[in-house]
Coordinates of C-alpha atoms and ligand atoms in Angstrom, one line a residue:
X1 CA 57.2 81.1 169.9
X2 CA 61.1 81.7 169.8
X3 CA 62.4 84.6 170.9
X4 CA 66.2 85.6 171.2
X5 CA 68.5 83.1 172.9
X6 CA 69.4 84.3 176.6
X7 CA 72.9 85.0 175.6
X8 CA 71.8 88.1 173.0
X9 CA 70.7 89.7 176.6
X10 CA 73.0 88.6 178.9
X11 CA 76.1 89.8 177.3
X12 CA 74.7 93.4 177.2
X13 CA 72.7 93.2 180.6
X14 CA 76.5 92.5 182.1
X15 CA 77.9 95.3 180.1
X16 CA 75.3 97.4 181.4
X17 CA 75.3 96.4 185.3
X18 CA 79.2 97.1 185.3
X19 CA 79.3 100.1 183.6
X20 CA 76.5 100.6 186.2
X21 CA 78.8 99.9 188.7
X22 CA 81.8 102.0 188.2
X23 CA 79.4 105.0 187.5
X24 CA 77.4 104.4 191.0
X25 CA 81.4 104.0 192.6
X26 CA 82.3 107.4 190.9
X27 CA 79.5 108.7 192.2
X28 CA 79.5 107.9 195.8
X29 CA 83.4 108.3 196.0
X30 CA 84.0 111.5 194.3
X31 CA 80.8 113.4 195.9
X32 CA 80.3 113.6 191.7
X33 CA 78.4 116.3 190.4
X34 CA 74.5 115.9 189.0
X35 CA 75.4 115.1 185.6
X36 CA 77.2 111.7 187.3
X37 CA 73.7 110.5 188.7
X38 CA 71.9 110.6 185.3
X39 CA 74.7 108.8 183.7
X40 CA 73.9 105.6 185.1
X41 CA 70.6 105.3 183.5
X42 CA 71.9 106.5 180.3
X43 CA 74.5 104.5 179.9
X44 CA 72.8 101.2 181.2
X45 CA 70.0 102.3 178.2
X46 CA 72.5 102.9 175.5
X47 CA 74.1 99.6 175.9
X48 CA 70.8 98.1 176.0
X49 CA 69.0 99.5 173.3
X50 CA 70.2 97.1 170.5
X51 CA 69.6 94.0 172.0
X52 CA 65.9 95.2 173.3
X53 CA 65.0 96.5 169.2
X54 CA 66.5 93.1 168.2
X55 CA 64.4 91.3 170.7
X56 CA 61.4 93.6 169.8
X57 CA 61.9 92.9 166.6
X58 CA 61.8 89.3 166.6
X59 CA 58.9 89.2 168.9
X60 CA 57.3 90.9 165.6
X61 CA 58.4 88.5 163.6
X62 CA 57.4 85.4 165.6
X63 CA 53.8 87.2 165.1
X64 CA 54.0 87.0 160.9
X65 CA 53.1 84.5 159.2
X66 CA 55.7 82.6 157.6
X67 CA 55.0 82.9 153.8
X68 CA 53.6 80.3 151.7
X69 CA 56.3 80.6 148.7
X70 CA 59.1 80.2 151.3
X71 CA 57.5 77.1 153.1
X72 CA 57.0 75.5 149.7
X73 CA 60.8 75.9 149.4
X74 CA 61.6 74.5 152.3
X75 CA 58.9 71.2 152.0
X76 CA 60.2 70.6 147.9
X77 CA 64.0 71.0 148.6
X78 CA 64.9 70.9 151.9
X79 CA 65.3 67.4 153.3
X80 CA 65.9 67.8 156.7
X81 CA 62.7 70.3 157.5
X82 CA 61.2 67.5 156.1
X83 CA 62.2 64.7 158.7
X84 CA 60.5 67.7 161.8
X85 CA 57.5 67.4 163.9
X86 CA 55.1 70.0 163.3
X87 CA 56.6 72.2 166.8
X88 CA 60.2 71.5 165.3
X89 CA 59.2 73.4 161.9
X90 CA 57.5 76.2 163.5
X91 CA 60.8 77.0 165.3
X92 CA 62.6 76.1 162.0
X93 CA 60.7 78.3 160.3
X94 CA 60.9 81.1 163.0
X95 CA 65.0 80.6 162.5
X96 CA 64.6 81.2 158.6
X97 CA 62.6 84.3 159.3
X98 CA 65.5 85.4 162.2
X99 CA 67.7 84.6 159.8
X100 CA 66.9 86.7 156.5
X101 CA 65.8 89.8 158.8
X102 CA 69.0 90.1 160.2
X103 CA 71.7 88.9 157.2
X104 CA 72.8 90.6 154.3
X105 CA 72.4 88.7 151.3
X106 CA 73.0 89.7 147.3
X107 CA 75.0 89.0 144.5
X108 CA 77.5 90.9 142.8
X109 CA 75.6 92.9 139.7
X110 CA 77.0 92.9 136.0
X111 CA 79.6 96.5 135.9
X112 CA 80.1 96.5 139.6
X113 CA 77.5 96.7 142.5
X114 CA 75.1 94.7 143.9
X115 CA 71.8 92.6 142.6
X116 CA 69.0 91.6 144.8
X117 CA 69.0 87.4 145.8
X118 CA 65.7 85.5 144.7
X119 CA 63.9 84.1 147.4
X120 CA 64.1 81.0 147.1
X121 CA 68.2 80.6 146.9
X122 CA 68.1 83.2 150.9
X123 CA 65.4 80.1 152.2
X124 CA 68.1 77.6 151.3
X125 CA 70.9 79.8 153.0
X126 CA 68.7 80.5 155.8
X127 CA 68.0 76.4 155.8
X128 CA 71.3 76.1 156.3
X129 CA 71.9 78.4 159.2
X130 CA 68.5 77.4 160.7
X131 CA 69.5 73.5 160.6
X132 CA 73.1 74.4 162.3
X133 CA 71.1 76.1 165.4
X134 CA 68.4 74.4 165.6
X135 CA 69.5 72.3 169.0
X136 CA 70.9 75.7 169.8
X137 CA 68.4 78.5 170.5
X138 CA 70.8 80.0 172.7
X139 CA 73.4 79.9 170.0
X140 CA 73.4 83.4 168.0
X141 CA 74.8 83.4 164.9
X142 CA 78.2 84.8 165.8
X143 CA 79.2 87.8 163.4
X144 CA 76.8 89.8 160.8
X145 CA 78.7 89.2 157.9
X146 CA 77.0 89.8 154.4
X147 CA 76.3 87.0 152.1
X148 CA 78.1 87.2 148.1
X149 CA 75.6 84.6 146.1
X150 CA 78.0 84.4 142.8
X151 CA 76.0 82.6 139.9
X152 CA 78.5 79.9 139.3
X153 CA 81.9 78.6 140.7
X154 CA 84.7 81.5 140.9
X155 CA 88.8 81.8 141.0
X156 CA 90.9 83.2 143.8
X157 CA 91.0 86.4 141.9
X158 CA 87.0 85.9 142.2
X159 CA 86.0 85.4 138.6
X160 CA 82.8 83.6 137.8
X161 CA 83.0 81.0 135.9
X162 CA 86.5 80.4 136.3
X163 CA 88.2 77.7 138.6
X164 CA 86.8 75.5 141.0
X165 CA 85.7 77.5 144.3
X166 CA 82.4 76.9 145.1
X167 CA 82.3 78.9 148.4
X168 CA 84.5 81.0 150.8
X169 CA 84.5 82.9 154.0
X170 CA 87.1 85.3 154.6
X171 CA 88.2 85.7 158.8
X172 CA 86.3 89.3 158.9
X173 CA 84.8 89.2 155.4
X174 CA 81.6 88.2 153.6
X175 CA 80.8 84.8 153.3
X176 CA 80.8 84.0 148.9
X177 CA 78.5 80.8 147.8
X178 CA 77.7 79.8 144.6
X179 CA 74.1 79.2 143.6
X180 CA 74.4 76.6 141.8
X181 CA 76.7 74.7 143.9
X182 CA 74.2 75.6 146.9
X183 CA 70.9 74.4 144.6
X184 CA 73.1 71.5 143.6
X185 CA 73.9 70.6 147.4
X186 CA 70.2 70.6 148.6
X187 CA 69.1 68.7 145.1
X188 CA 71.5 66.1 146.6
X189 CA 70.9 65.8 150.2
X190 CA 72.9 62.8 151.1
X191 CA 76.4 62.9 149.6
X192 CA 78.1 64.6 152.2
X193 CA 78.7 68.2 150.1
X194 CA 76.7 70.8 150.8
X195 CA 78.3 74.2 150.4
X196 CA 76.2 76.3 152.4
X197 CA 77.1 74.2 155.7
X198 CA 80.5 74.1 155.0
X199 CA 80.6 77.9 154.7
X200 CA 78.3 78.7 157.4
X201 CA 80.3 75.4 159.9
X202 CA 83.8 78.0 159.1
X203 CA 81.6 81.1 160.2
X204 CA 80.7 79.3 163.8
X205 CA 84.4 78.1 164.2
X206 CA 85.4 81.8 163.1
X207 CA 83.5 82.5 165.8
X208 CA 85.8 81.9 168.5
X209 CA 88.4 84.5 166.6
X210 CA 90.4 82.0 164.4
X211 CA 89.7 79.1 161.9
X212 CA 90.8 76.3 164.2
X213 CA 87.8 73.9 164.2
X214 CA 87.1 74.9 167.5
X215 CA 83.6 76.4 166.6
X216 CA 81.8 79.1 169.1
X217 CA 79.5 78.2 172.0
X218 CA 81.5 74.7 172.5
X219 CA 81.3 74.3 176.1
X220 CA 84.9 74.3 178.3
X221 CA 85.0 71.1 178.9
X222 CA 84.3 69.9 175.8
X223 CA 87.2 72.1 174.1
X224 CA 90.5 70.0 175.0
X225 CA 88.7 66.4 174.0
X226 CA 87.6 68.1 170.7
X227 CA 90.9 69.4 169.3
X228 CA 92.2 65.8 170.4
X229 CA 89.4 64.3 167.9
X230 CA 90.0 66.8 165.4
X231 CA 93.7 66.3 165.3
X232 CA 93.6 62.6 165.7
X233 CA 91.0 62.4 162.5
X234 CA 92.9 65.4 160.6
X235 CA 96.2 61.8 160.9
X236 CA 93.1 59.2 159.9
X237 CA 91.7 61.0 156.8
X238 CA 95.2 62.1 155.5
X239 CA 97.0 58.5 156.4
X240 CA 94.1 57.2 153.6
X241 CA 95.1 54.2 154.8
X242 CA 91.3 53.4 154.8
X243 CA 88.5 55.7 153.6
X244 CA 87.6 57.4 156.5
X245 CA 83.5 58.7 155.7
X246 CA 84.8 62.0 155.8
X247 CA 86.2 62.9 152.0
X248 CA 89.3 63.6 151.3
X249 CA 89.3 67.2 151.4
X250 CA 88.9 67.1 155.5
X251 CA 92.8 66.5 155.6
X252 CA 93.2 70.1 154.5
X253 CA 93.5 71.6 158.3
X254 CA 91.1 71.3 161.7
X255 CA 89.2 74.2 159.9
X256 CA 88.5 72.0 156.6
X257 CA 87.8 68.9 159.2
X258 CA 85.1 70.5 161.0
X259 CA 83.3 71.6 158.1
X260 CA 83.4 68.6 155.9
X261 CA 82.3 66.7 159.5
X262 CA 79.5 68.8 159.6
X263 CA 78.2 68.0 156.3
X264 CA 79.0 65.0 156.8
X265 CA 76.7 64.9 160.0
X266 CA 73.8 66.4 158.1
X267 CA 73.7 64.7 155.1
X268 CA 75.0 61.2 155.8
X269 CA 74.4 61.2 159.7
X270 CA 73.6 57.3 159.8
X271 CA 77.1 56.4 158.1
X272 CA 79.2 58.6 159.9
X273 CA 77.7 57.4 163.6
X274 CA 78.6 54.0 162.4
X275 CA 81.6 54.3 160.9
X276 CA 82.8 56.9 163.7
X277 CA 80.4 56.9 167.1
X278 CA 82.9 59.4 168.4
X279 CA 83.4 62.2 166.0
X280 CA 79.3 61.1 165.9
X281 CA 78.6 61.7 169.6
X282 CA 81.1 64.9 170.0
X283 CA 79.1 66.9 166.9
X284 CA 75.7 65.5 168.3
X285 CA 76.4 66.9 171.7
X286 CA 77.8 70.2 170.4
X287 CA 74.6 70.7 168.0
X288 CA 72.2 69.2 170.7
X289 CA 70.6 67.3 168.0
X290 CA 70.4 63.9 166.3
X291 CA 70.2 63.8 162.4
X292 CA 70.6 60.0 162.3
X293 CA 67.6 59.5 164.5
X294 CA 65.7 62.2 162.3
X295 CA 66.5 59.9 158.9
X296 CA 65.5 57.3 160.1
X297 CA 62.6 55.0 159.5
X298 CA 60.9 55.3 155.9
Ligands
LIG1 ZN1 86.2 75.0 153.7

């Protein structure tokens, strides 16, 4: 069993012992009146209350079983749950579960509003995210945004069916996919697109407040050798002086480079250590996993 990653309670259990503090300081100092003495607990309970239902929550939800329709999903389309151990699905699986309790996800309904998702297009979303943390249980997923599933591609004026966007995230906005791009991307589990990583790679680098491919829960150290990479490959890829395994698209910004690395990581992970050990090693360290050790062998 999973249950939340330690930062989901330390950040509030800080919170709380400060504002703890300050109260207790008030208190003493100012010869503070009752009232000032049952602050302390209320406002140590307040801040905590979220992160205890969330953690009560998914102590729940480690108890249910994960659905049958779901892990048929996941074993006929999803490559990579398919590579696990039987311990590295259950916590899969548990991440999934995590994943569609807590996210928003629907499409846009004909005249305006919103349509429920089927089930098996939120697994492969889920998939997505679950695959990202799964070196990371102490990685939450950084900001609630809700999840657009558009039928088809869209425009920049967002019309489906029209133009060639096949996903987006906007810096405080919803994250948009389109289905069949997303079907398409776990149909073909090796070319290096997948939509649903890209989108969901720009969420963890939004993470950190801006699109820089500087994604969130990179550790200190790591940060000034990373945006070296990521600037020296962002020169490689648009020099095309050779065809770097990253596509062509990566040359867009650092944002657009750590995306298309990460899909490049997941789908083609044996290709991309070869042909570039160091952007290799610096993703495999940050994710705390090793994809081209999970693909291999028959
Ligand atoms: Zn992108």
């Amino acid at each position: 069993m999973q249950v939340a990653g330690p930062r989901a309670f330390l950040a509030p259990a800080i919170t709380a012992s400060l504002i703890s503090l300050v109260v207790v300081a008030f208190v003493v100092t100012a010869d503070a009146p009752m009232w000032a003495y049952l602050a302390v607990p209320v406002a140590v309970a307040l801040v905590l209350a979220p992160s205890l239902r969330k953690a009560a929550r998914r102590r729940t939800l480690a108890q249910t079983p994960f659905p049958d329709a779901w892990r048929e999903v996941l074993e006929r389309r999803v490559a990579y749950y398919g590579r696990l151990d039987e311990a590295g699905r259950r916590s899969f699986e548990f991440d999934v579960k995590v994943f569609l309790d807590e996210q928003t996800i629907y499409a846009p309904a004909n005249g305006g509003g919103v349509a429920p998702v089927d089930d098996d297009i939120r697994v492969l979303i889920a998939a997505s995210a679950a695959m990202l943390l799964h070196g990371r249980p102490d990685l939450e997923w950084p900001t609630v945004r809700d999840i657009i599933v558009y039928p088809t591609k869209f425009d920049d004026a967002y019309t489906i069916g029209e133009g060639d966007i096949a996903g987006m995230v906007h810096a405080q906005g919803p994250v948009l996919i389109s289905k069949r791009d997303l079907v398409h991307g776990f149909r073909k589990a090796h070319d290096g697109h997948n939509v649903a990583l890209h989108e969901l790679a720009h969420v963890l680098d939004f993470g950190t407040g801006s699109a820089d491919g500087l994604p969130t829960g990179l550790e200190f150290v790591a940060a000034a050798p990373w945006v070296e990479v990521v600037a020296d490959r962002l020169k490689t890829v648009r020099r095309k002086k050779y065809r770097h395994v990253l596509r062509d698209y990566a040359g867009t910004n650092e944002a657009e480079l750590f995306a298309v690395a990460v899909e490049a990581f997941f789908e083609k992970p044996t290709k991309l250590k070869d042909r570039d050990p160091e952007l290799y090693a610096m993703l495999q360290e940050y994710f705390n996993q090793d994809p081209a050790a999970l693909f291999r062998g028959p």
